[in-house]
mmCIF file of C-alpha atoms and ligand atoms in Angstrom:
data_model
loop_
_atom_site.group_PDB
_atom_site.id
_atom_site.type_symbol
_atom_site.label_atom_id
_atom_site.label_comp_id
_atom_site.label_asym_id
_atom_site.label_seq_id
_atom_site.Cartn_x
_atom_site.Cartn_y
_atom_site.Cartn_z
ATOM 1 C CA MET A 264 119.281 114.260 121.142
ATOM 2 C CA HIS A 265 121.613 111.808 122.817
ATOM 3 C CA ILE A 266 120.222 108.664 124.446
ATOM 4 C CA THR A 267 122.116 106.258 126.734
ATOM 5 C CA LEU A 268 120.703 102.709 126.581
ATOM 6 C CA VAL A 269 121.439 100.290 129.422
ATOM 7 C CA ALA A 270 121.274 96.514 129.311
ATOM 8 C CA GLY A 271 122.658 93.881 131.662
ATOM 9 C CA ALA A 272 120.945 90.494 131.359
ATOM 10 C CA ARG A 273 119.649 88.146 128.703
ATOM 11 C CA PRO A 274 116.119 89.460 128.401
ATOM 12 C CA ASN A 275 117.460 93.043 128.225
ATOM 13 C CA PHE A 276 119.527 92.310 125.134
ATOM 14 C CA ILE A 277 116.431 91.075 123.286
ATOM 15 C CA LYS A 278 114.606 94.271 124.244
ATOM 16 C CA ILE A 279 117.275 96.834 123.342
ATOM 17 C CA SER A 280 118.049 95.362 119.914
ATOM 18 C CA PRO A 281 114.898 96.693 118.174
ATOM 19 C CA ILE A 282 115.279 100.065 119.940
ATOM 20 C CA ILE A 283 118.773 100.423 118.517
ATOM 21 C CA ASN A 284 117.460 99.514 115.107
ATOM 22 C CA ALA A 285 114.772 102.198 115.382
ATOM 23 C CA ILE A 286 117.382 104.812 116.343
ATOM 24 C CA LYS A 287 119.583 103.737 113.359
ATOM 25 C CA LYS A 288 116.579 104.116 111.062
ATOM 26 C CA LYS A 289 116.066 107.695 112.230
ATOM 27 C CA GLN A 290 119.822 108.420 111.752
ATOM 28 C CA SER A 291 119.496 107.165 108.188
ATOM 29 C CA GLU A 292 116.734 109.728 107.713
ATOM 30 C CA ASP A 293 119.111 112.480 108.963
ATOM 31 C CA VAL A 294 117.304 112.963 112.239
ATOM 32 C CA ASP A 295 119.573 114.368 114.932
ATOM 33 C CA ILE A 296 119.680 111.414 117.337
ATOM 34 C CA GLN A 297 122.699 109.632 118.787
ATOM 35 C CA TYR A 298 123.030 106.818 121.290
ATOM 36 C CA SER A 299 125.513 105.061 123.574
ATOM 37 C CA LEU A 300 125.090 101.498 124.778
ATOM 38 C CA VAL A 301 126.128 100.537 128.294
ATOM 39 C CA HIS A 302 126.427 96.818 129.210
ATOM 40 C CA THR A 303 126.420 96.488 132.995
ATOM 41 C CA GLY A 304 128.032 93.052 132.874
ATOM 42 C CA GLN A 305 125.330 91.492 135.070
ATOM 43 C CA HIS A 306 125.223 88.515 132.650
ATOM 44 C CA TYR A 307 128.666 87.886 131.297
ATOM 45 C CA ASP A 308 129.096 84.404 129.935
ATOM 46 C CA ARG A 309 128.886 83.957 126.171
ATOM 47 C CA LEU A 310 125.735 81.857 126.206
ATOM 48 C CA MET A 311 123.824 84.464 128.273
ATOM 49 C CA SER A 312 125.342 87.561 126.704
ATOM 50 C CA GLY A 313 127.866 87.639 123.791
ATOM 51 C CA LEU A 314 125.849 85.264 121.641
ATOM 52 C CA PHE A 315 122.826 87.586 121.825
ATOM 53 C CA PHE A 316 124.898 90.520 120.596
ATOM 54 C CA GLU A 317 126.064 88.430 117.630
ATOM 55 C CA GLU A 318 122.735 86.899 116.710
ATOM 56 C CA LEU A 319 120.737 90.069 117.090
ATOM 57 C CA GLY A 320 123.371 92.270 115.397
ATOM 58 C CA ILE A 321 123.712 94.485 118.506
ATOM 59 C CA PRO A 322 126.756 96.753 118.194
ATOM 60 C CA GLU A 323 129.642 96.413 120.693
ATOM 61 C CA PRO A 324 128.672 98.313 123.874
ATOM 62 C CA ASP A 325 130.478 101.614 124.424
ATOM 63 C CA VAL A 326 131.371 100.348 127.842
ATOM 64 C CA ASN A 327 131.052 97.183 129.911
ATOM 65 C CA LEU A 328 130.742 98.060 133.614
ATOM 66 C CA GLY A 329 131.861 94.518 134.566
ATOM 67 C CA ALA A 330 129.404 94.169 137.440
ATOM 68 C CA GLY A 331 129.512 90.338 137.373
ATOM 69 C CA SER A 332 127.653 88.108 139.769
ATOM 70 C CA GLY A 333 127.102 88.615 143.532
ATOM 71 C CA THR A 334 124.243 89.099 145.937
ATOM 72 C CA GLN A 335 121.374 91.506 144.972
ATOM 73 C CA ALA A 336 123.026 94.247 146.989
ATOM 74 C CA GLU A 337 126.525 93.594 145.655
ATOM 75 C CA GLN A 338 125.349 93.689 142.086
ATOM 76 C CA THR A 339 123.219 96.774 142.624
ATOM 77 C CA ALA A 340 126.002 98.619 144.356
ATOM 78 C CA SER A 341 128.746 97.821 141.824
ATOM 79 C CA ILE A 342 126.459 98.755 138.870
ATOM 80 C CA MET A 343 125.519 102.037 140.577
ATOM 81 C CA VAL A 344 129.107 103.040 141.383
ATOM 82 C CA ALA A 345 130.315 102.258 137.847
ATOM 83 C CA PHE A 346 127.310 103.742 136.005
ATOM 84 C CA GLU A 347 127.521 106.974 137.971
ATOM 85 C CA LYS A 348 131.163 107.406 136.943
ATOM 86 C CA TYR A 349 130.243 106.652 133.359
ATOM 87 C CA LEU A 350 127.308 109.102 133.211
ATOM 88 C CA VAL A 351 129.300 111.865 134.775
ATOM 89 C CA ALA A 352 132.061 111.405 132.204
ATOM 90 C CA HIS A 353 129.601 110.893 129.319
ATOM 91 C CA PRO A 354 126.697 113.396 129.601
ATOM 92 C CA THR A 355 123.430 112.432 127.931
ATOM 93 C CA ASP A 356 119.906 113.797 127.452
ATOM 94 C CA LEU A 357 118.078 110.675 128.470
ATOM 95 C CA VAL A 358 118.620 107.148 129.725
ATOM 96 C CA ILE A 359 116.466 104.224 128.525
ATOM 97 C CA ALA A 360 116.226 101.299 130.937
ATOM 98 C CA VAL A 361 114.272 98.172 129.878
ATOM 99 C CA GLY A 362 112.599 95.356 131.790
ATOM 100 C CA ASP A 363 112.952 94.467 135.425
ATOM 101 C CA VAL A 364 116.457 93.148 136.220
ATOM 102 C CA THR A 365 118.861 94.450 138.858
ATOM 103 C CA SER A 366 120.628 96.614 136.214
ATOM 104 C CA THR A 367 117.320 98.328 135.320
ATOM 105 C CA MET A 368 116.743 99.480 138.873
ATOM 106 C CA ALA A 369 120.388 100.358 139.673
ATOM 107 C CA CYS A 370 120.789 102.463 136.530
ATOM 108 C CA ALA A 371 117.422 104.143 137.034
ATOM 109 C CA ILE A 372 118.421 105.358 140.502
ATOM 110 C CA VAL A 373 121.753 106.707 139.301
ATOM 111 C CA THR A 374 120.118 108.450 136.280
ATOM 112 C CA LYS A 375 117.489 110.219 138.355
ATOM 113 C CA LYS A 376 119.928 111.308 141.087
ATOM 114 C CA LEU A 377 122.092 112.920 138.416
ATOM 115 C CA GLY A 378 119.020 114.862 137.212
ATOM 116 C CA ILE A 379 118.850 113.093 133.849
ATOM 117 C CA LYS A 380 115.549 112.154 132.258
ATOM 118 C CA LEU A 381 114.641 108.485 132.519
ATOM 119 C CA ALA A 382 112.515 106.310 130.196
ATOM 120 C CA HIS A 383 111.363 102.877 131.319
ATOM 121 C CA VAL A 384 110.403 100.389 128.624
ATOM 122 C CA GLU A 385 107.963 97.701 129.913
ATOM 123 C CA ALA A 386 106.837 99.975 132.708
ATOM 124 C CA GLY A 387 103.818 99.403 134.919
ATOM 125 C CA ILE A 388 103.591 95.634 134.993
ATOM 126 C CA ARG A 389 103.155 94.117 138.431
ATOM 127 C CA SER A 390 102.980 90.628 139.940
ATOM 128 C CA PHE A 391 102.315 92.080 143.430
ATOM 129 C CA ASP A 392 104.610 89.303 144.619
ATOM 130 C CA MET A 393 107.254 91.038 146.762
ATOM 131 C CA SER A 394 109.281 87.770 147.026
ATOM 132 C CA MET A 395 110.349 88.366 143.392
ATOM 133 C CA PRO A 396 113.440 90.627 143.133
ATOM 134 C CA GLU A 397 112.046 91.721 139.751
ATOM 135 C CA GLU A 398 108.904 93.145 141.374
ATOM 136 C CA ILE A 399 111.004 95.350 143.632
ATOM 137 C CA ASN A 400 113.075 96.419 140.613
ATOM 138 C CA ARG A 401 109.902 97.336 138.756
ATOM 139 C CA MET A 402 108.374 99.314 141.626
ATOM 140 C CA VAL A 403 111.571 101.301 142.357
ATOM 141 C CA THR A 404 112.194 102.059 138.694
ATOM 142 C CA ASP A 405 108.622 103.181 138.110
ATOM 143 C CA SER A 406 108.649 105.464 141.125
ATOM 144 C CA ILE A 407 111.282 107.676 139.481
ATOM 145 C CA THR A 408 110.596 107.248 135.716
ATOM 146 C CA ASP A 409 109.748 110.206 133.447
ATOM 147 C CA TYR A 410 108.524 108.383 130.340
ATOM 148 C CA PHE A 411 106.536 105.168 130.947
ATOM 149 C CA PHE A 412 106.371 102.938 127.826
ATOM 150 C CA ILE A 413 103.826 100.233 128.397
ATOM 151 C CA THR A 414 102.711 96.948 126.852
ATOM 152 C CA SER A 415 99.117 96.644 128.084
ATOM 153 C CA ASP A 416 96.079 98.343 129.642
ATOM 154 C CA TYR A 417 96.890 96.418 132.795
ATOM 155 C CA ALA A 418 100.202 98.338 133.115
ATOM 156 C CA LYS A 419 98.340 101.615 132.594
ATOM 157 C CA GLN A 420 95.949 100.836 135.380
ATOM 158 C CA ASN A 421 98.806 99.972 137.755
ATOM 159 C CA LEU A 422 100.544 103.219 136.955
ATOM 160 C CA LYS A 423 97.370 105.293 137.361
ATOM 161 C CA ASP A 424 96.734 103.577 140.695
ATOM 162 C CA ALA A 425 100.263 104.694 141.721
ATOM 163 C CA GLY A 426 99.381 108.275 140.786
ATOM 164 C CA VAL A 427 101.335 108.542 137.494
ATOM 165 C CA PRO A 428 99.718 111.256 135.345
ATOM 166 C CA ASP A 429 98.188 110.130 132.038
ATOM 167 C CA GLU A 430 100.464 112.337 129.919
ATOM 168 C CA ARG A 431 103.573 110.457 131.028
ATOM 169 C CA ILE A 432 102.175 107.005 130.091
ATOM 170 C CA PHE A 433 102.620 105.827 126.503
ATOM 171 C CA PHE A 434 100.944 102.639 125.324
ATOM 172 C CA VAL A 435 103.325 101.519 122.595
ATOM 173 C CA GLY A 436 103.207 97.672 122.581
ATOM 174 C CA ASN A 437 106.002 95.197 123.212
ATOM 175 C CA VAL A 438 109.646 95.481 122.222
ATOM 176 C CA MET A 439 110.152 91.692 122.781
ATOM 177 C CA ILE A 440 107.677 91.126 120.007
ATOM 178 C CA ASP A 441 109.570 93.606 117.733
ATOM 179 C CA SER A 442 112.562 91.295 118.095
ATOM 180 C CA LEU A 443 110.584 88.156 117.515
ATOM 181 C CA LEU A 444 108.793 89.409 114.423
ATOM 182 C CA SER A 445 111.868 90.951 112.822
ATOM 183 C CA ASN A 446 113.872 87.722 113.285
ATOM 184 C CA GLN A 447 111.189 85.305 112.000
ATOM 185 C CA ASP A 448 113.129 84.549 108.800
ATOM 186 C CA LYS A 449 116.500 84.279 110.532
ATOM 187 C CA LEU A 450 115.519 81.496 113.044
ATOM 188 C CA LYS A 451 118.065 78.664 113.253
ATOM 189 C CA ARG A 452 117.422 74.984 113.744
ATOM 190 C CA PRO A 453 119.935 74.034 116.489
ATOM 191 C CA ALA A 454 122.145 70.958 116.058
ATOM 192 C CA VAL A 455 120.437 69.315 119.090
ATOM 193 C CA PHE A 456 117.195 69.280 117.126
ATOM 194 C CA ASP A 457 118.603 66.557 114.900
ATOM 195 C CA SER A 458 120.942 64.873 117.383
ATOM 196 C CA LEU A 459 118.014 64.394 119.784
ATOM 197 C CA GLN A 460 115.760 63.399 116.873
ATOM 198 C CA LEU A 461 113.078 65.930 117.725
ATOM 199 C CA ASN A 462 110.038 66.102 115.522
ATOM 200 C CA GLU A 463 107.871 69.171 114.926
ATOM 201 C CA LYS A 464 105.045 69.546 117.415
ATOM 202 C CA LYS A 465 106.134 66.360 119.204
ATOM 203 C CA TYR A 466 108.323 67.790 121.943
ATOM 204 C CA ILE A 467 107.972 70.229 124.824
ATOM 205 C CA VAL A 468 110.353 73.092 125.733
ATOM 206 C CA LEU A 469 111.090 73.596 129.423
ATOM 207 C CA THR A 470 112.803 76.578 131.154
ATOM 208 C CA LEU A 471 113.144 77.194 134.882
ATOM 209 C CA HIS A 472 115.086 79.945 136.659
ATOM 210 C CA ARG A 473 112.858 81.639 139.330
ATOM 211 C CA PRO A 474 114.223 81.363 142.917
ATOM 212 C CA ASN A 475 110.817 79.997 144.001
ATOM 213 C CA ASN A 476 111.188 76.976 141.747
ATOM 214 C CA VAL A 477 114.908 76.385 141.627
ATOM 215 C CA ASP A 478 116.540 77.559 144.850
ATOM 216 C CA ASP A 479 115.336 74.523 146.880
ATOM 217 C CA ALA A 480 116.929 71.560 145.143
ATOM 218 C CA GLY A 481 114.322 69.144 146.529
ATOM 219 C CA ASN A 482 111.513 71.191 145.020
ATOM 220 C CA LEU A 483 113.337 71.497 141.714
ATOM 221 C CA VAL A 484 113.855 67.771 141.482
ATOM 222 C CA ASP A 485 110.185 67.203 142.355
ATOM 223 C CA ILE A 486 109.115 69.516 139.444
ATOM 224 C CA LEU A 487 111.488 67.756 137.001
ATOM 225 C CA GLN A 488 110.498 64.217 138.064
ATOM 226 C CA THR A 489 106.782 65.092 137.845
ATOM 227 C CA ILE A 490 107.239 66.425 134.335
ATOM 228 C CA ASP A 491 109.452 63.458 133.330
ATOM 229 C CA SER A 492 106.875 60.879 134.497
ATOM 230 C CA ASN A 493 103.807 62.548 133.017
ATOM 231 C CA VAL A 494 104.743 63.437 129.422
ATOM 232 C CA ASN A 495 103.734 60.084 127.890
ATOM 233 C CA GLY A 496 107.155 59.599 126.297
ATOM 234 C CA THR A 497 107.253 63.100 124.743
ATOM 235 C CA ALA A 498 110.781 64.542 124.640
ATOM 236 C CA VAL A 499 111.275 67.602 126.868
ATOM 237 C CA LEU A 500 114.058 69.977 125.681
ATOM 238 C CA PHE A 501 115.489 71.740 128.754
ATOM 239 C CA PRO A 502 117.950 74.531 127.943
ATOM 240 C CA ILE A 503 119.202 75.025 131.475
ATOM 241 C CA HIS A 504 119.759 78.450 133.065
ATOM 242 C CA PRO A 505 123.141 78.770 134.903
ATOM 243 C CA ARG A 506 121.359 79.365 138.149
ATOM 244 C CA THR A 507 119.342 76.137 137.807
ATOM 245 C CA GLU A 508 122.378 74.183 136.582
ATOM 246 C CA GLN A 509 124.231 75.186 139.718
ATOM 247 C CA LYS A 510 121.467 73.689 141.885
ATOM 248 C CA LEU A 511 121.446 70.333 140.046
ATOM 249 C CA LYS A 512 125.247 69.973 140.009
ATOM 250 C CA GLY A 513 126.380 66.768 141.636
ATOM 251 C CA LEU A 514 122.851 65.298 141.982
ATOM 252 C CA ASN A 515 123.452 62.943 139.054
ATOM 253 C CA LEU A 516 119.759 62.810 138.096
ATOM 254 C CA GLN A 517 118.646 60.519 135.286
ATOM 255 C CA PHE A 518 115.579 61.319 133.224
ATOM 256 C CA LYS A 519 113.681 59.286 130.661
ATOM 257 C CA ASN A 520 112.255 62.174 128.661
ATOM 258 C CA ILE A 521 113.921 65.440 129.787
ATOM 259 C CA LYS A 522 116.972 66.295 127.699
ATOM 260 C CA THR A 523 119.108 68.894 129.474
ATOM 261 C CA ILE A 524 121.155 71.125 127.173
ATOM 262 C CA GLN A 525 123.108 74.416 127.529
ATOM 263 C CA PRO A 526 121.092 77.698 127.137
ATOM 264 C CA LEU A 527 120.317 78.284 123.461
ATOM 265 C CA GLY A 528 120.987 81.391 121.454
ATOM 266 C CA TYR A 529 117.892 83.514 120.717
ATOM 267 C CA LEU A 530 117.430 82.385 117.117
ATOM 268 C CA GLU A 531 117.758 78.701 118.098
ATOM 269 C CA PHE A 532 115.546 79.090 121.131
ATOM 270 C CA ILE A 533 112.716 80.748 119.257
ATOM 271 C CA TYR A 534 113.008 78.113 116.518
ATOM 272 C CA CYS A 535 112.510 75.424 119.159
ATOM 273 C CA VAL A 536 109.555 77.190 120.773
ATOM 274 C CA LYS A 537 107.912 77.852 117.444
ATOM 275 C CA HIS A 538 107.983 74.191 116.460
ATOM 276 C CA SER A 539 107.157 72.730 119.898
ATOM 277 C CA LEU A 540 103.951 71.122 121.093
ATOM 278 C CA ALA A 541 104.042 73.318 124.234
ATOM 279 C CA VAL A 542 106.271 75.242 126.654
ATOM 280 C CA ILE A 543 106.558 74.764 130.398
ATOM 281 C CA THR A 544 108.248 77.752 131.997
ATOM 282 C CA ASP A 545 108.555 80.235 134.837
ATOM 283 C CA SER A 546 109.876 83.010 132.601
ATOM 284 C CA GLY A 547 107.908 86.174 131.941
ATOM 285 C CA GLY A 548 109.241 87.004 128.478
ATOM 286 C CA ILE A 549 108.672 83.506 127.099
ATOM 287 C CA THR A 550 104.922 83.683 127.862
ATOM 288 C CA GLU A 551 104.756 86.726 125.483
ATOM 289 C CA GLU A 552 106.630 84.778 122.809
ATOM 290 C CA THR A 553 104.353 81.709 123.097
ATOM 291 C CA THR A 554 101.358 84.064 122.867
ATOM 292 C CA ILE A 555 102.562 85.471 119.529
ATOM 293 C CA LEU A 556 103.489 82.001 118.227
ATOM 294 C CA HIS A 557 100.187 80.443 119.441
ATOM 295 C CA VAL A 558 102.081 77.741 121.308
ATOM 296 C CA PRO A 559 100.430 76.388 124.495
ATOM 297 C CA CYS A 560 102.282 77.614 127.608
ATOM 298 C CA MET A 561 102.112 76.404 131.220
ATOM 299 C CA THR A 562 103.605 78.869 133.722
ATOM 300 C CA LEU A 563 104.828 77.340 136.972
ATOM 301 C CA ARG A 564 104.024 80.384 139.059
ATOM 302 C CA ASP A 565 101.114 81.541 141.213
ATOM 303 C CA ASN A 566 100.950 84.998 139.641
ATOM 304 C CA THR A 567 102.049 86.895 136.568
ATOM 305 C CA GLU A 568 102.843 90.514 135.843
ATOM 306 C CA ARG A 569 101.682 89.769 132.207
ATOM 307 C CA PRO A 570 98.013 88.743 132.663
ATOM 308 C CA GLU A 571 97.234 89.433 129.015
ATOM 309 C CA THR A 572 99.271 86.341 128.094
ATOM 310 C CA CYS A 573 96.608 84.371 129.992
ATOM 311 C CA SER A 574 93.441 86.378 129.193
ATOM 312 C CA ILE A 575 94.324 86.841 125.505
ATOM 313 C CA GLY A 576 97.260 84.515 124.822
ATOM 314 C CA THR A 577 98.006 80.841 125.212
ATOM 315 C CA ASN A 578 99.465 81.002 128.734
ATOM 316 C CA GLU A 579 97.996 79.483 131.821
ATOM 317 C CA LEU A 580 99.102 79.828 135.416
ATOM 318 C CA ILE A 581 99.632 76.314 136.761
ATOM 319 C CA GLY A 582 100.986 77.345 140.165
ATOM 320 C CA THR A 583 104.100 76.214 141.977
ATOM 321 C CA ASN A 584 102.824 72.895 143.342
ATOM 322 C CA PRO A 585 104.380 70.290 141.056
ATOM 323 C CA GLN A 586 101.273 68.070 141.282
ATOM 324 C CA ASN A 587 99.292 70.722 139.303
ATOM 325 C CA ILE A 588 101.426 69.844 136.256
ATOM 326 C CA VAL A 589 99.751 66.434 135.937
ATOM 327 C CA PRO A 590 96.171 67.541 135.007
ATOM 328 C CA ALA A 591 97.575 70.386 132.871
ATOM 329 C CA LEU A 592 99.615 67.898 130.833
ATOM 330 C CA LYS A 593 96.524 65.685 130.456
ATOM 331 C CA ARG A 594 94.599 68.629 128.971
ATOM 332 C CA LEU A 595 97.461 69.429 126.645
ATOM 333 C CA PHE A 596 97.678 65.831 125.378
ATOM 334 C CA SER A 597 93.892 65.712 124.852
ATOM 335 C CA GLY A 598 94.222 68.688 122.505
ATOM 336 C CA GLU A 599 92.125 71.042 124.666
ATOM 337 C CA TRP A 600 94.567 73.945 125.029
ATOM 338 C CA LYS A 601 93.429 77.405 123.857
ATOM 339 C CA THR A 602 95.002 78.854 120.659
ATOM 340 C CA GLY A 603 94.730 82.466 121.919
ATOM 341 C CA GLY A 604 94.753 85.911 120.256
ATOM 342 C CA ILE A 605 97.348 88.685 119.945
ATOM 343 C CA PRO A 606 97.336 91.657 122.357
ATOM 344 C CA GLU A 607 96.820 95.111 120.911
ATOM 345 C CA LEU A 608 99.923 96.807 119.375
ATOM 346 C CA TRP A 609 102.121 93.685 119.656
ATOM 347 C CA ASP A 610 102.814 94.295 115.965
ATOM 348 C CA GLY A 611 106.566 94.729 115.567
ATOM 349 C CA HIS A 612 106.564 98.516 115.516
ATOM 350 C CA THR A 613 106.851 99.337 119.197
ATOM 351 C CA SER A 614 110.433 100.604 119.123
ATOM 352 C CA GLU A 615 109.676 103.021 116.294
ATOM 353 C CA ARG A 616 106.769 104.406 118.350
ATOM 354 C CA ILE A 617 109.064 104.821 121.389
ATOM 355 C CA ILE A 618 111.679 106.802 119.461
ATOM 356 C CA ASP A 619 109.060 108.982 117.770
ATOM 357 C CA ILE A 620 107.561 109.836 121.139
ATOM 358 C CA LEU A 621 110.999 110.617 122.664
ATOM 359 C CA LEU A 622 111.908 112.893 119.733
ATOM 360 C CA LYS A 623 108.536 114.696 119.923
ATOM 361 C CA ASN A 624 108.669 115.158 123.706
ATOM 362 C CA GLN A 625 112.391 116.104 124.224
HETATM 363 N N1 UDP B 776 115.913 82.572 125.788
HETATM 364 C C1 UDP B 776 116.948 82.228 124.972
HETATM 365 N N2 UDP B 776 117.595 80.992 125.158
HETATM 366 C C2 UDP B 776 117.233 80.144 126.188
HETATM 367 C C3 UDP B 776 116.189 80.535 127.060
HETATM 368 C C4 UDP B 776 115.559 81.757 126.852
HETATM 369 O O1 UDP B 776 117.245 82.940 123.998
HETATM 370 O O2 UDP B 776 117.848 79.118 126.333
HETATM 371 C C5 UDP B 776 115.269 83.885 125.626
HETATM 372 C C6 UDP B 776 113.746 83.815 125.431
HETATM 373 O O3 UDP B 776 113.368 83.715 124.100
HETATM 374 C C7 UDP B 776 113.254 85.140 126.028
HETATM 375 C C8 UDP B 776 114.302 85.478 127.029
HETATM 376 O O4 UDP B 776 115.458 84.667 126.799
HETATM 377 O O5 UDP B 776 113.285 86.131 125.005
HETATM 378 C C9 UDP B 776 113.734 85.232 128.428
HETATM 379 O O6 UDP B 776 114.744 85.231 129.357
HETATM 380 P P1 UDP B 776 114.591 84.755 130.841
HETATM 381 O O7 UDP B 776 113.641 83.587 130.872
HETATM 382 O O8 UDP B 776 115.939 84.609 131.299
HETATM 383 O O9 UDP B 776 113.996 86.075 131.551
HETATM 384 P P2 UDP B 776 112.514 86.532 131.955
HETATM 385 O O10 UDP B 776 111.712 86.644 130.719
HETATM 386 O O11 UDP B 776 111.991 85.573 132.933
HETATM 387 O O12 UDP B 776 112.811 87.861 132.551
#
């Protein structure tokens, strides 16, 4: 069996790494399984891409499609044109697409139109917020997927509601958590931890990159100033996403507590999250990581496609109104945040289950 794996953006790299390891494990047991890795080039700078390949030991991609940045349509189109050429020249039995980025959707469409089987890892999750490009990516991908690998019962219900037959839905757990658990003993304390004199459980980690929060510079500044003024002197480590950095360029903002740094590599970032007092974020993947690490998490969104991080884990939806951050921080500082539990099958063996199922059902 030959599998083509596609990845294009930071969260994708974290998701494909354990899948590749599971394939290699099968190869070492003499199972007939090969793979190729396609990097679409959606994220291309070292801090958002190359560093993840190095830290997670992901092999060099067989090809980089060089999609680069652009509007949603420009990126989708250039990935589709290049991926179609690649797939025609490099036949495969199955394509695995992970997550919900533009590359996921673009490659899914090309795969299906060439009559090749498609597996979607992290299928079925829905925010029902059509202002999120990711929601559209999820819906389009899931409308043409053959194998749906899901992280939760919630995803199963969404797929059943969309008419997907039971036998194509596979509840396998969460590949992000495979990465997190298998890298626990490789985590790295970043240099900024010491240069900023951070102390364990005495600082907050902040990430922001959703268009709703960052595209309007006034709103972004409001969020940052509200956090800065309500953390009681607690340091806030802010590894800044390139999209967010772009918005703040030239504003020359000064903060008392927020320490803006470049995006961190995976091993450094998880180290910082693990030892933090709490995380404030609008990321999806990070709410899963804080759940596993039992770190309080405030999500600056009105909805989530990962409700189990709230109902079982440590996550809480704070909303997009910056004023909501104030009472949430008060609750955090009074020690009232939930410690949470671990969702079913988030156990570090999801990728092995995926490969076993694909081999059995080929
Ligand atoms: N991440 C990282 N360095 C950072 C910020 C995030 O390694 O400075 C990792 C984080 O651990 C998570 C992933 O990137 O695994 C989440 O990416 P992002 O927030 O860009 O995407 P989303 O989860 O919102 O799709």
